[in-house]
Amino acid sequence: MTCLHLLLTLGFAVSLGTPVEIQRPRGVPLTKKQFYEENKPFTCLDGSRTIPFDRVNDDYCDCKDGSDEPGTAACPNGSFHCTNAGYRPMFIPSSRINDGICDCCDTTDEYNSGAKCENTCKELGRKEREVLHKMAEITKEGFLLKRQLIEEAKKGHQEKQSKVTDMQENKKQLDEKVEALRTVKETAEQPEKEAKERHLKAWEEQKAAIRLEKDKAKMAEAFLELDDDADGFVSVSELQSHAELDPDADGTLTEIEAQGLLGGAEQVDTSTFESVWPKIKDKYHSESQPEEPAPVETPPDEVKEPVVDNDSEPYPEDDISEEEDEDDEDEDDYHEDDDKAPPTVKTPEKSDEDDEAMPPYDADTQALIDAAQKARDDFEEAEKALREMDDQIRNIEKELSFDFGPDAEFTYLYNQCYELTTSEYIYRLCPFNRVSQKPKFGGSETNLGTWGSWSGPENNKYLLMKYEHGTGCWQGPNRSTTVKLTCGKETVVTSTSEPSRCEYLMEFTTPAVCQEPSNADLSPHDHEEL
Amino acid sequence: MAVNSIERMGLLSVFFVCLFFNSAFAVDRGNFKTCDQSAFCKRQRALKPGQSPYRALLETLELSDSRLTLQLINDNNKVHLLLELYRLQGNMTRVKINELKPLKPRFEVPDVLIAEPPTEPLSVLSKDDNGIVLSLGAESQRLIVSARPFRLDIMEGPEVLLSLNSRGLLAFEHLRLRKDTQAQPDGAEVKESVDGDQQQDEGQKDDDGESNKEEDGLWEETFKSHTDTKPNGPTSISLDFSLPGVEHVYGIPEHGDDLKLKTTDGGDPYRLYNLDVFQYELYNPMALYGSIPVMLAHNTQRTMGIFWLNAAETWVDISSNTAGKTVFGKMLDFVQGSSEKPQTDVRWISESGIIDVFIMLGPKPSDVFSQYASLTGTQSFPPLASLGYHQCRWNYNDQEDVKSVDQGFDQHDIPYDFIWLDIEHADGKRYFTWDPHKFSEPKEMLQGLMDKRRKMVAIVDPHIKVDSGYKIHNEITSKDFYVKNKDGRNYEGWCWPGNSGYPDFTNPEMRAWWASMFTYDQYEGSMENLFTWNDMNEPSVFNGPEVTMHKDALHGNWEHRDIHNIYGLYVQMATAEGQIQRSGGVERPFVLTRAFFAGSQRFGAVWTGDNAAEWDHLKISIPMCLSLGLVGVSFCGADVGGFFKNPSTELLVRWYQTGAYQPFFRAHAHLDTPRREPWLFGPENTALIREAIRQRYALLPYWYQLFFQAYRTGTPVMRPLWVDYPKDTATFTIDDEFLIGSDLLVHPVTEEGSRGVTAYLPGAGEVWYDVHTFQKHNGAQNLYIPVTLSSIPVFQRGGSIIPRKDRVRRSSACMENDPYTLYVALSPKKFAEGKLYIDDGHTFNYDRKKEFIHRSLTFANNALTSSNLCPECNFLTSSWIEKVLILGASKPSKVLLKMDGKETPVDFEFDSFMSVLTLRKPGMNAGDDWTLLLQ
């Protein structure tokens, strides 16, 4: 029935000032009254046959379309019209006539069942008007709020966009600055490198001289020790007393071997010993000193030095996904720990000869180094700033890329979270991000889905949000959540349920879906009929 | 529901998770015993035929009026048995064998027989050293007792109907004292003295030399880490039956198998042991949730039944031997001539108790049904509403959910009568309570349903959470009603609530207390439209052997071993009694059970447990319910849609179409499956499901009348074709179609993507009418029926009258006063008959006050007459006859209604193409006498 028609009949009744009983067969709406003319044969509304009028509503189904029995339950496909004066008229399936259940508020469906129905139309009408009124108010206020939201979003959007533009401008400058500082750095690093190398080379040479000196002293000392008879020669037999010099390590230093060491000679003097010494010095044990174990290089195994990645890039997007991972099973945490385990770093091997530290840089070199370090620091700082800028731009661009509704009215939900606490769980909706559930009394959080898409009906896809690919269910699908948006002054999660296993439904009110109130909605009594 | 849903069971142990996780997608056969793993079955099955050590001591014969007793002796061990023979009224013979002097009493199953069966006199016709011939009275039936070896033959004239111990597989393991050195199965050759206390072992070894291995199973048995201590030692019993001339045997549910029982040679025997089998497999003899130890044997001449009254674990071997190579008939060869005719041999093996067998001699199928009904009772007459559609799911989440599903049915104009709540409705699986958050206002919810004239079922399982804050647990504890473990402490096991106790339902005091828990003041939040579902009553014990109770648990003096298969019956019995009592004995109960035993039909409905959303499971629902119907349980159904997994839309629609024509019509789904209320699959499928459910509701008067018949006579409501066409061998193995009553033949579409089915229409010279098109088909033919997704091939038998209520409403209660349409399907001889039954639909007044209408409707000689079958009955209905359709009619010139001596013309229409005569609004009250004359 069209609204227009209702309005007309209402106008008619009101203009007469008194209710008018319009005669028509039971269950027939006014719109179809003209087809049911008393004392004239009735033609089924589908035209299939014509029957005498006394067969209309005679509790026997003659028409295939059920049109001859609008007021009885005789036809399986009939429908009954109740006027419901004071409330809204409606059609019910004719199987609900006289079934003992009050369906029409005006009680007209139960005229012969013994069901005690009360006319509740006035009450229902009043309540409905109240509800409609309330709804209208909510809608009105909600819509005002929505306008603000749209304004704010617009402003925010512009701000963000100009911010992005500004930032991109700044970024360009930063880019240039970074490049400039890179050049400065490289320029400063070249003399630094050279000075350092020079310093190192000098130190190496100095070290070599010292080593040579030491070796000579050691050789002289050894010669004196070996030369048992102090004849100024080291003989084969004297050499043989130092079994550790055995070249084939069979435990005995034979005469031939000793002779071999002495370069085939029976004995050698100090100057010839200079050529023998390099062959034996590694094994030679001083007699005067207690035998020391060969200095085995065993640096402490795998000293863990956490890598301090102060300068590692911040990845805001990745932060989100990491968080998600943590919400998953413990297993994942475990793996993650593995991944994060700092790489083991071996301490640089120290040569036993480096017992003397390198002397400090000279003042010139140090000055060069300091200059280079400063250039590096400046460069790194600038580079970090650039990366941060990049991230900020990316974030804003990402935000700008979301579908926040036709007028961006959902923008304000971004980066927000809303919670609802039930008897067992705390549900958390972070629009455009994720939905989660956490047991109230301890236990880990479960991901009920991450932002998927708007999935409302074709005419308004912004009435439903879909969050997908949450934590998997045993023998079932991954959890997912549908968020149903309704108009409200406040932004709240009003209920959650799990209609089907692992498929959640969340109801969420927001002014952002409030429609512009139409005049019709503000005058609910238009729905009344006689 | 079976064991699963690991996620929800945080309480359960890791052990449990491990046990079941592997079996996520099919039954884990390893959790259940094969005959080889069941010591007594293995022992008994190892016995070879033809070596019976039992001899009848004819000199001990005592014959009183109706009872013959005779001692048997096992010549191997000299143990004496006492044989009792009874001739029972209604053509039955009862054979009981027990130890003459058992060390202590052996268990005899109580509460299954509705009364001590009335007997008839037996007389000795002749007697000599070889045996005795007894007269069984009518029809020259004789019972021959042969002495050496002992055997019994029941004969009619020259025909042997049935023989006992003809293969010599009678074996009775007598009670004995434990002697760790020696123990042998009785069939083996161990000589022991009659008195158990002076056993003298002569220690002869078993022939097959397996005594050591077997010995292990005699006094203790271990299966999968569960040890069964057997303080009574070996107690098993066995007996064989030969059925000459029989090729078709049926019954012994519950198995996920074909209607016709298969031979078990080379495989496991059919097992009867009530078990909670997770995701059961089809087409095998594994035990399922219920056990009815009744087998029917049928051939074109006769139908007989064997009822083995024993509640212990039981195995049934079936072999078919057309060559007659068994020892059968040495002394009978002279009357048999050549014994080349087909023969089926059956062997029953039970773990404890006594041999107590009822041989039901038919001869017609209906005779066997009434014979069995006379022993164990008939199907309880259900409230009419319970024959409507039931909407179930594990779980409807909360009151709001219930309300919205209820509204969904109205929005989509689909009728239903019951909505169900599974275990999640209770507070922490504490049955008789409600979850305080999800179901905080149960009465409000129930009132909401009552306002729509609908009802609810809430689950009450027999495992009770061990929790000192739980009233039920505390009362059971204080009354000491729990089953005990072997050490005498309360038996505890894991089930849904976690650690649980199991009330001893075998104790009548416990049952009386349990029943009292259903009164409205005890069961808080319950109302008169709340009914009950007993699940898990095998009993299911998640951490028990084979997911059930330890056999050495104690029920008073008896071991769980003795009573296992009857536990579930008692649960339903006590629950149904509770429902009767809460209304002061006025209202009929409705209780659904998963576990069952012989006699369970007296207490309500059963369903086939946790099936799966697979085409094979849809198909098997037919033979599974047919098998149950044959042994008394008419009120049977399978979960529509399949419990586990997700049905395709086509499967779901086909399942609704099939379920609409099966007695118990309930959709159910597992917790982890997506929602599948009928309107969730698009408008086209909603329409198909609506139509199937509406067909069910239109036929409720017929279903109700058939249940009244089943209640009165024990005749199954849903039945195999052979029951009505016992001489037509083509019907003997059919189990993809079935009859509802005698008059509707249903061949549901159970194949995926089917374009047609071939239905066998029985009855040479008969006709069948397609109930949708009224097209007539001849009987005794295979008819190919093209089908679409909307087709449910159903035929009405020519010669029948079926009353329908074609005004389908929201629920059966709403249809109470609606008029009837009579569908008169004429036979080729222009004859038809049917019945109409009307009462208040929910009280016992039909029984106590004879408040019902029972009418015979007959069409003969062009007159349709309604006559009173119960003149002394008294019930008023406002229902009237709105329409009469006569199928196969010719066009009359006029139709007159003759009533109260007056004749008034009746309008009519005639469809000459389909030969359907429609009488318009004759208008007489359904309880009146009247005649419609076609002239």
PDB file of N, CA, C and O in Angstrom, chain A residues 49 55 58-60 62 73-74 95-101 103 423 472-475 479 498-501, chain B residues 5 7-8 21 24-25 397 410 437 451-453 671-675 807-810 880 882-883 907 920-921:
ATOM      1  N   ARG A  49     -10.979 -17.981 -12.118  1.00  0.00           N
ATOM      2  CA  ARG A  49     -12.374 -18.445 -12.178  1.00  0.00           C
ATOM      3  C   ARG A  49     -13.301 -17.453 -11.499  1.00  0.00           C
ATOM      4  O   ARG A  49     -12.846 -16.566 -10.772  1.00  0.00           O
ATOM      5  N   ARG A  55     -19.532 -17.581  -1.898  1.00  0.00           N
ATOM      6  CA  ARG A  55     -18.366 -18.430  -1.646  1.00  0.00           C
ATOM      7  C   ARG A  55     -17.143 -17.618  -1.215  1.00  0.00           C
ATOM      8  O   ARG A  55     -16.083 -18.186  -0.973  1.00  0.00           O
ATOM      9  N   ASP A  58     -16.237 -18.199   2.698  1.00  0.00           N
ATOM     10  CA  ASP A  58     -17.121 -19.250   3.212  1.00  0.00           C
ATOM     11  C   ASP A  58     -16.299 -20.391   3.814  1.00  0.00           C
ATOM     12  O   ASP A  58     -16.792 -21.488   4.001  1.00  0.00           O
ATOM     13  N   ASP A  59     -15.035 -20.144   4.093  1.00  0.00           N
ATOM     14  CA  ASP A  59     -14.153 -21.128   4.724  1.00  0.00           C
ATOM     15  C   ASP A  59     -13.895 -22.343   3.827  1.00  0.00           C
ATOM     16  O   ASP A  59     -13.757 -23.462   4.300  1.00  0.00           O
ATOM     17  N   TYR A  60     -13.848 -22.106   2.547  1.00  0.00           N
ATOM     18  CA  TYR A  60     -13.453 -23.142   1.599  1.00  0.00           C
ATOM     19  C   TYR A  60     -12.682 -22.446   0.485  1.00  0.00           C
ATOM     20  O   TYR A  60     -13.110 -21.410  -0.032  1.00  0.00           O
ATOM     21  N   ASP A  62     -11.589 -21.691  -2.991  1.00  0.00           N
ATOM     22  CA  ASP A  62     -11.979 -21.917  -4.386  1.00  0.00           C
ATOM     23  C   ASP A  62     -10.956 -21.360  -5.361  1.00  0.00           C
ATOM     24  O   ASP A  62     -10.801 -21.883  -6.460  1.00  0.00           O
ATOM     25  N   ALA A  73      -8.879 -19.037   7.085  1.00  0.00           N
ATOM     26  CA  ALA A  73      -7.604 -19.727   6.908  1.00  0.00           C
ATOM     27  C   ALA A  73      -7.697 -20.813   5.841  1.00  0.00           C
ATOM     28  O   ALA A  73      -6.822 -21.665   5.744  1.00  0.00           O
ATOM     29  N   ALA A  74      -8.746 -20.759   5.016  1.00  0.00           N
ATOM     30  CA  ALA A  74      -8.990 -21.887   4.112  1.00  0.00           C
ATOM     31  C   ALA A  74      -7.932 -22.040   3.019  1.00  0.00           C
ATOM     32  O   ALA A  74      -7.625 -23.144   2.601  1.00  0.00           O
ATOM     33  N   SER A  95      -2.998 -18.215   7.270  1.00  0.00           N
ATOM     34  CA  SER A  95      -2.872 -19.348   8.197  1.00  0.00           C
ATOM     35  C   SER A  95      -2.825 -18.867   9.644  1.00  0.00           C
ATOM     36  O   SER A  95      -2.903 -19.658  10.562  1.00  0.00           O
ATOM     37  N   ARG A  96      -2.695 -17.561   9.838  1.00  0.00           N
ATOM     38  CA  ARG A  96      -2.646 -17.049  11.214  1.00  0.00           C
ATOM     39  C   ARG A  96      -4.013 -16.563  11.699  1.00  0.00           C
ATOM     40  O   ARG A  96      -4.130 -16.046  12.794  1.00  0.00           O
ATOM     41  N   ILE A  97      -5.015 -16.766  10.861  1.00  0.00           N
ATOM     42  CA  ILE A  97      -6.360 -16.409  11.294  1.00  0.00           C
ATOM     43  C   ILE A  97      -6.889 -17.512  12.202  1.00  0.00           C
ATOM     44  O   ILE A  97      -6.820 -18.700  11.860  1.00  0.00           O
ATOM     45  N   ASN A  98      -7.399 -17.106  13.347  1.00  0.00           N
ATOM     46  CA  ASN A  98      -7.985 -18.066  14.288  1.00  0.00           C
ATOM     47  C   ASN A  98      -7.052 -19.220  14.629  1.00  0.00           C
ATOM     48  O   ASN A  98      -7.470 -20.369  14.723  1.00  0.00           O
ATOM     49  N   ASP A  99      -5.777 -18.910  14.805  1.00  0.00           N
ATOM     50  CA  ASP A  99      -4.863 -19.971  15.227  1.00  0.00           C
ATOM     51  C   ASP A  99      -4.575 -19.877  16.720  1.00  0.00           C
ATOM     52  O   ASP A  99      -3.670 -20.536  17.223  1.00  0.00           O
ATOM     53  N   GLY A 100      -5.332 -19.032  17.400  1.00  0.00           N
ATOM     54  CA  GLY A 100      -5.149 -18.932  18.847  1.00  0.00           C
ATOM     55  C   GLY A 100      -4.044 -17.977  19.253  1.00  0.00           C
ATOM     56  O   GLY A 100      -3.737 -17.859  20.433  1.00  0.00           O
ATOM     57  N   ILE A 101      -3.412 -17.337  18.300  1.00  0.00           N
ATOM     58  CA  ILE A 101      -2.328 -16.403  18.601  1.00  0.00           C
ATOM     59  C   ILE A 101      -2.729 -15.032  18.077  1.00  0.00           C
ATOM     60  O   ILE A 101      -3.119 -14.886  16.913  1.00  0.00           O
ATOM     61  N   ASP A 103      -2.209 -11.866  16.434  1.00  0.00           N
ATOM     62  CA  ASP A 103      -1.222 -11.273  15.540  1.00  0.00           C
ATOM     63  C   ASP A 103      -1.528  -9.805  15.247  1.00  0.00           C
ATOM     64  O   ASP A 103      -0.636  -8.984  15.198  1.00  0.00           O
ATOM     65  N   SER A 423      29.999 -10.493  30.231  1.00  0.00           N
ATOM     66  CA  SER A 423      30.241 -11.280  31.443  1.00  0.00           C
ATOM     67  C   SER A 423      31.565 -12.031  31.377  1.00  0.00           C
ATOM     68  O   SER A 423      32.214 -12.249  32.379  1.00  0.00           O
ATOM     69  N   GLY A 472      42.566 -18.651  13.783  1.00  0.00           N
ATOM     70  CA  GLY A 472      41.832 -19.801  13.260  1.00  0.00           C
ATOM     71  C   GLY A 472      41.084 -20.537  14.347  1.00  0.00           C
ATOM     72  O   GLY A 472      41.449 -20.507  15.515  1.00  0.00           O
ATOM     73  N   CYS A 473      40.012 -21.206  13.947  1.00  0.00           N
ATOM     74  CA  CYS A 473      39.230 -22.011  14.882  1.00  0.00           C
ATOM     75  C   CYS A 473      39.557 -23.477  14.683  1.00  0.00           C
ATOM     76  O   CYS A 473      39.816 -23.902  13.557  1.00  0.00           O
ATOM     77  N   TRP A 474      39.438 -24.232  15.754  1.00  0.00           N
ATOM     78  CA  TRP A 474      39.680 -25.672  15.647  1.00  0.00           C
ATOM     79  C   TRP A 474      38.642 -26.267  14.713  1.00  0.00           C
ATOM     80  O   TRP A 474      37.454 -26.022  14.863  1.00  0.00           O
ATOM     81  N   GLN A 475      39.095 -26.993  13.739  1.00  0.00           N
ATOM     82  CA  GLN A 475      38.200 -27.632  12.750  1.00  0.00           C
ATOM     83  C   GLN A 475      37.302 -26.620  12.070  1.00  0.00           C
ATOM     84  O   GLN A 475      36.246 -26.972  11.589  1.00  0.00           O
ATOM     85  N   ARG A 479      38.553 -16.763  12.447  1.00  0.00           N
ATOM     86  CA  ARG A 479      37.515 -15.913  13.039  1.00  0.00           C
ATOM     87  C   ARG A 479      37.294 -14.674  12.178  1.00  0.00           C
ATOM     88  O   ARG A 479      38.236 -14.151  11.571  1.00  0.00           O
ATOM     89  N   GLU A 498      28.028 -14.220  18.874  1.00  0.00           N
ATOM     90  CA  GLU A 498      28.693 -15.175  17.979  1.00  0.00           C
ATOM     91  C   GLU A 498      27.597 -16.035  17.377  1.00  0.00           C
ATOM     92  O   GLU A 498      27.389 -17.161  17.801  1.00  0.00           O
ATOM     93  N   PRO A 499      26.877 -15.504  16.402  1.00  0.00           N
ATOM     94  CA  PRO A 499      25.720 -16.234  15.880  1.00  0.00           C
ATOM     95  C   PRO A 499      26.108 -17.598  15.345  1.00  0.00           C
ATOM     96  O   PRO A 499      25.356 -18.561  15.472  1.00  0.00           O
ATOM     97  N   SER A 500      27.258 -17.686  14.733  1.00  0.00           N
ATOM     98  CA  SER A 500      27.735 -18.960  14.238  1.00  0.00           C
ATOM     99  C   SER A 500      29.143 -19.077  14.757  1.00  0.00           C
ATOM    100  O   SER A 500      29.796 -18.074  15.017  1.00  0.00           O
ATOM    101  N   ARG A 501      29.585 -20.306  14.897  1.00  0.00           N
ATOM    102  CA  ARG A 501      30.878 -20.521  15.504  1.00  0.00           C
ATOM    103  C   ARG A 501      31.953 -19.720  14.775  1.00  0.00           C
ATOM    104  O   ARG A 501      32.108 -19.828  13.556  1.00  0.00           O
TER     105      ARG A 501
ATOM    106  N   SER B   5      35.288 -30.815  19.888  1.00  0.00           N
ATOM    107  CA  SER B   5      35.415 -29.405  20.183  1.00  0.00           C
ATOM    108  C   SER B   5      36.439 -29.162  21.272  1.00  0.00           C
ATOM    109  O   SER B   5      36.131 -28.817  22.395  1.00  0.00           O
ATOM    110  N   GLU B   7      38.491 -26.897  21.582  1.00  0.00           N
ATOM    111  CA  GLU B   7      38.673 -25.533  22.047  1.00  0.00           C
ATOM    112  C   GLU B   7      37.863 -25.211  23.282  1.00  0.00           C
ATOM    113  O   GLU B   7      38.286 -24.469  24.130  1.00  0.00           O
ATOM    114  N   ARG B   8      36.682 -25.741  23.329  1.00  0.00           N
ATOM    115  CA  ARG B   8      35.792 -25.388  24.419  1.00  0.00           C
ATOM    116  C   ARG B   8      36.107 -26.148  25.691  1.00  0.00           C
ATOM    117  O   ARG B   8      35.499 -25.939  26.704  1.00  0.00           O
ATOM    118  N   PHE B  21      42.190 -35.930  19.272  1.00  0.00           N
ATOM    119  CA  PHE B  21      42.534 -35.004  18.221  1.00  0.00           C
ATOM    120  C   PHE B  21      42.798 -35.705  16.898  1.00  0.00           C
ATOM    121  O   PHE B  21      42.412 -35.260  15.853  1.00  0.00           O
ATOM    122  N   ALA B  24      39.888 -36.540  14.256  1.00  0.00           N
ATOM    123  CA  ALA B  24      39.045 -35.392  13.949  1.00  0.00           C
ATOM    124  C   ALA B  24      38.086 -35.641  12.793  1.00  0.00           C
ATOM    125  O   ALA B  24      37.003 -35.114  12.775  1.00  0.00           O
ATOM    126  N   PHE B  25      38.457 -36.467  11.838  1.00  0.00           N
ATOM    127  CA  PHE B  25      37.616 -36.549  10.651  1.00  0.00           C
ATOM    128  C   PHE B  25      36.984 -37.897  10.386  1.00  0.00           C
ATOM    129  O   PHE B  25      36.252 -38.048   9.440  1.00  0.00           O
ATOM    130  N   ASN B 397      22.483 -19.755  21.218  1.00  0.00           N
ATOM    131  CA  ASN B 397      23.420 -19.123  22.141  1.00  0.00           C
ATOM    132  C   ASN B 397      22.794 -18.544  23.400  1.00  0.00           C
ATOM    133  O   ASN B 397      23.369 -18.651  24.475  1.00  0.00           O
ATOM    134  N   ASP B 410       8.543 -17.564  11.668  1.00  0.00           N
ATOM    135  CA  ASP B 410       7.325 -16.841  11.309  1.00  0.00           C
ATOM    136  C   ASP B 410       7.553 -15.944  10.099  1.00  0.00           C
ATOM    137  O   ASP B 410       6.703 -15.849   9.219  1.00  0.00           O
ATOM    138  N   HIS B 437      23.889 -15.929  32.512  1.00  0.00           N
ATOM    139  CA  HIS B 437      24.001 -14.776  31.613  1.00  0.00           C
ATOM    140  C   HIS B 437      23.194 -14.977  30.334  1.00  0.00           C
ATOM    141  O   HIS B 437      22.442 -14.108  29.917  1.00  0.00           O
ATOM    142  N   ASP B 451       3.341 -18.571  24.010  1.00  0.00           N
ATOM    143  CA  ASP B 451       2.441 -17.622  23.359  1.00  0.00           C
ATOM    144  C   ASP B 451       2.284 -17.933  21.877  1.00  0.00           C
ATOM    145  O   ASP B 451       1.284 -17.586  21.266  1.00  0.00           O
ATOM    146  N   LYS B 452       3.299 -18.566  21.316  1.00  0.00           N
ATOM    147  CA  LYS B 452       3.220 -18.972  19.910  1.00  0.00           C
ATOM    148  C   LYS B 452       2.762 -20.425  19.783  1.00  0.00           C
ATOM    149  O   LYS B 452       2.881 -21.016  18.714  1.00  0.00           O
ATOM    150  N   ARG B 453       2.367 -21.011  20.902  1.00  0.00           N
ATOM    151  CA  ARG B 453       1.924 -22.413  20.959  1.00  0.00           C
ATOM    152  C   ARG B 453       3.044 -23.354  20.507  1.00  0.00           C
ATOM    153  O   ARG B 453       2.822 -24.332  19.795  1.00  0.00           O
ATOM    154  N   LEU B 671      28.327 -27.572  16.967  1.00  0.00           N
ATOM    155  CA  LEU B 671      28.725 -26.238  17.414  1.00  0.00           C
ATOM    156  C   LEU B 671      29.619 -25.514  16.412  1.00  0.00           C
ATOM    157  O   LEU B 671      29.515 -24.301  16.230  1.00  0.00           O
ATOM    158  N   ASP B 672      30.500 -26.261  15.782  1.00  0.00           N
ATOM    159  CA  ASP B 672      31.497 -25.627  14.918  1.00  0.00           C
ATOM    160  C   ASP B 672      31.020 -25.388  13.494  1.00  0.00           C
ATOM    161  O   ASP B 672      31.774 -24.899  12.664  1.00  0.00           O
ATOM    162  N   THR B 673      29.789 -25.771  13.200  1.00  0.00           N
ATOM    163  CA  THR B 673      29.318 -25.590  11.822  1.00  0.00           C
ATOM    164  C   THR B 673      28.648 -24.228  11.675  1.00  0.00           C
ATOM    165  O   THR B 673      28.104 -23.695  12.632  1.00  0.00           O
ATOM    166  N   PRO B 674      28.686 -23.695  10.475  1.00  0.00           N
ATOM    167  CA  PRO B 674      27.953 -22.449  10.244  1.00  0.00           C
ATOM    168  C   PRO B 674      26.450 -22.662  10.443  1.00  0.00           C
ATOM    169  O   PRO B 674      25.961 -23.776  10.316  1.00  0.00           O
ATOM    170  N   ARG B 675      25.770 -21.578  10.716  1.00  0.00           N
ATOM    171  CA  ARG B 675      24.325 -21.660  10.951  1.00  0.00           C
ATOM    172  C   ARG B 675      23.629 -22.204   9.715  1.00  0.00           C
ATOM    173  O   ARG B 675      24.063 -21.980   8.585  1.00  0.00           O
ATOM    174  N   ARG B 807      -4.477 -27.237   5.899  1.00  0.00           N
ATOM    175  CA  ARG B 807      -4.242 -25.854   6.333  1.00  0.00           C
ATOM    176  C   ARG B 807      -3.051 -25.860   7.289  1.00  0.00           C
ATOM    177  O   ARG B 807      -3.202 -26.103   8.485  1.00  0.00           O
ATOM    178  N   VAL B 808      -1.908 -25.635   6.742  1.00  0.00           N
ATOM    179  CA  VAL B 808      -0.707 -25.723   7.568  1.00  0.00           C
ATOM    180  C   VAL B 808      -0.486 -24.395   8.275  1.00  0.00           C
ATOM    181  O   VAL B 808      -0.551 -23.338   7.661  1.00  0.00           O
ATOM    182  N   ARG B 809      -0.230 -24.500   9.575  1.00  0.00           N
ATOM    183  CA  ARG B 809      -0.056 -23.275  10.355  1.00  0.00           C
ATOM    184  C   ARG B 809       1.299 -23.246  11.036  1.00  0.00           C
ATOM    185  O   ARG B 809       2.163 -24.053  10.757  1.00  0.00           O
ATOM    186  N   ARG B 810       1.443 -22.310  11.975  1.00  0.00           N
ATOM    187  CA  ARG B 810       2.740 -22.101  12.622  1.00  0.00           C
ATOM    188  C   ARG B 810       3.238 -23.304  13.406  1.00  0.00           C
ATOM    189  O   ARG B 810       4.430 -23.536  13.523  1.00  0.00           O
ATOM    190  N   TRP B 880     -13.823 -30.521  11.208  1.00  0.00           N
ATOM    191  CA  TRP B 880     -14.868 -31.008  10.310  1.00  0.00           C
ATOM    192  C   TRP B 880     -14.226 -31.455   9.001  1.00  0.00           C
ATOM    193  O   TRP B 880     -13.014 -31.335   8.827  1.00  0.00           O
ATOM    194  N   GLU B 882     -13.621 -30.763   5.368  1.00  0.00           N
ATOM    195  CA  GLU B 882     -13.811 -29.651   4.420  1.00  0.00           C
ATOM    196  C   GLU B 882     -13.808 -30.115   2.971  1.00  0.00           C
ATOM    197  O   GLU B 882     -14.337 -29.444   2.094  1.00  0.00           O
ATOM    198  N   LYS B 883     -13.179 -31.230   2.741  1.00  0.00           N
ATOM    199  CA  LYS B 883     -13.010 -31.605   1.348  1.00  0.00           C
ATOM    200  C   LYS B 883     -12.760 -33.110   1.279  1.00  0.00           C
ATOM    201  O   LYS B 883     -12.153 -33.681   2.197  1.00  0.00           O
ATOM    202  N   ASP B 907     -21.724 -30.240  -3.431  1.00  0.00           N
ATOM    203  CA  ASP B 907     -21.077 -29.777  -4.668  1.00  0.00           C
ATOM    204  C   ASP B 907     -19.832 -30.613  -4.951  1.00  0.00           C
ATOM    205  O   ASP B 907     -19.154 -31.048  -4.038  1.00  0.00           O
ATOM    206  N   ARG B 920     -16.890 -30.762  -2.581  1.00  0.00           N
ATOM    207  CA  ARG B 920     -16.676 -29.445  -1.992  1.00  0.00           C
ATOM    208  C   ARG B 920     -17.441 -29.295  -0.682  1.00  0.00           C
ATOM    209  O   ARG B 920     -18.649 -29.397  -0.646  1.00  0.00           O
ATOM    210  N   LYS B 921     -16.695 -29.085   0.364  1.00  0.00           N
ATOM    211  CA  LYS B 921     -17.221 -28.665   1.656  1.00  0.00           C
ATOM    212  C   LYS B 921     -18.417 -29.484   2.128  1.00  0.00           C
ATOM    213  O   LYS B 921     -19.497 -28.926   2.362  1.00  0.00           O
TER     214      LYS B 921
END
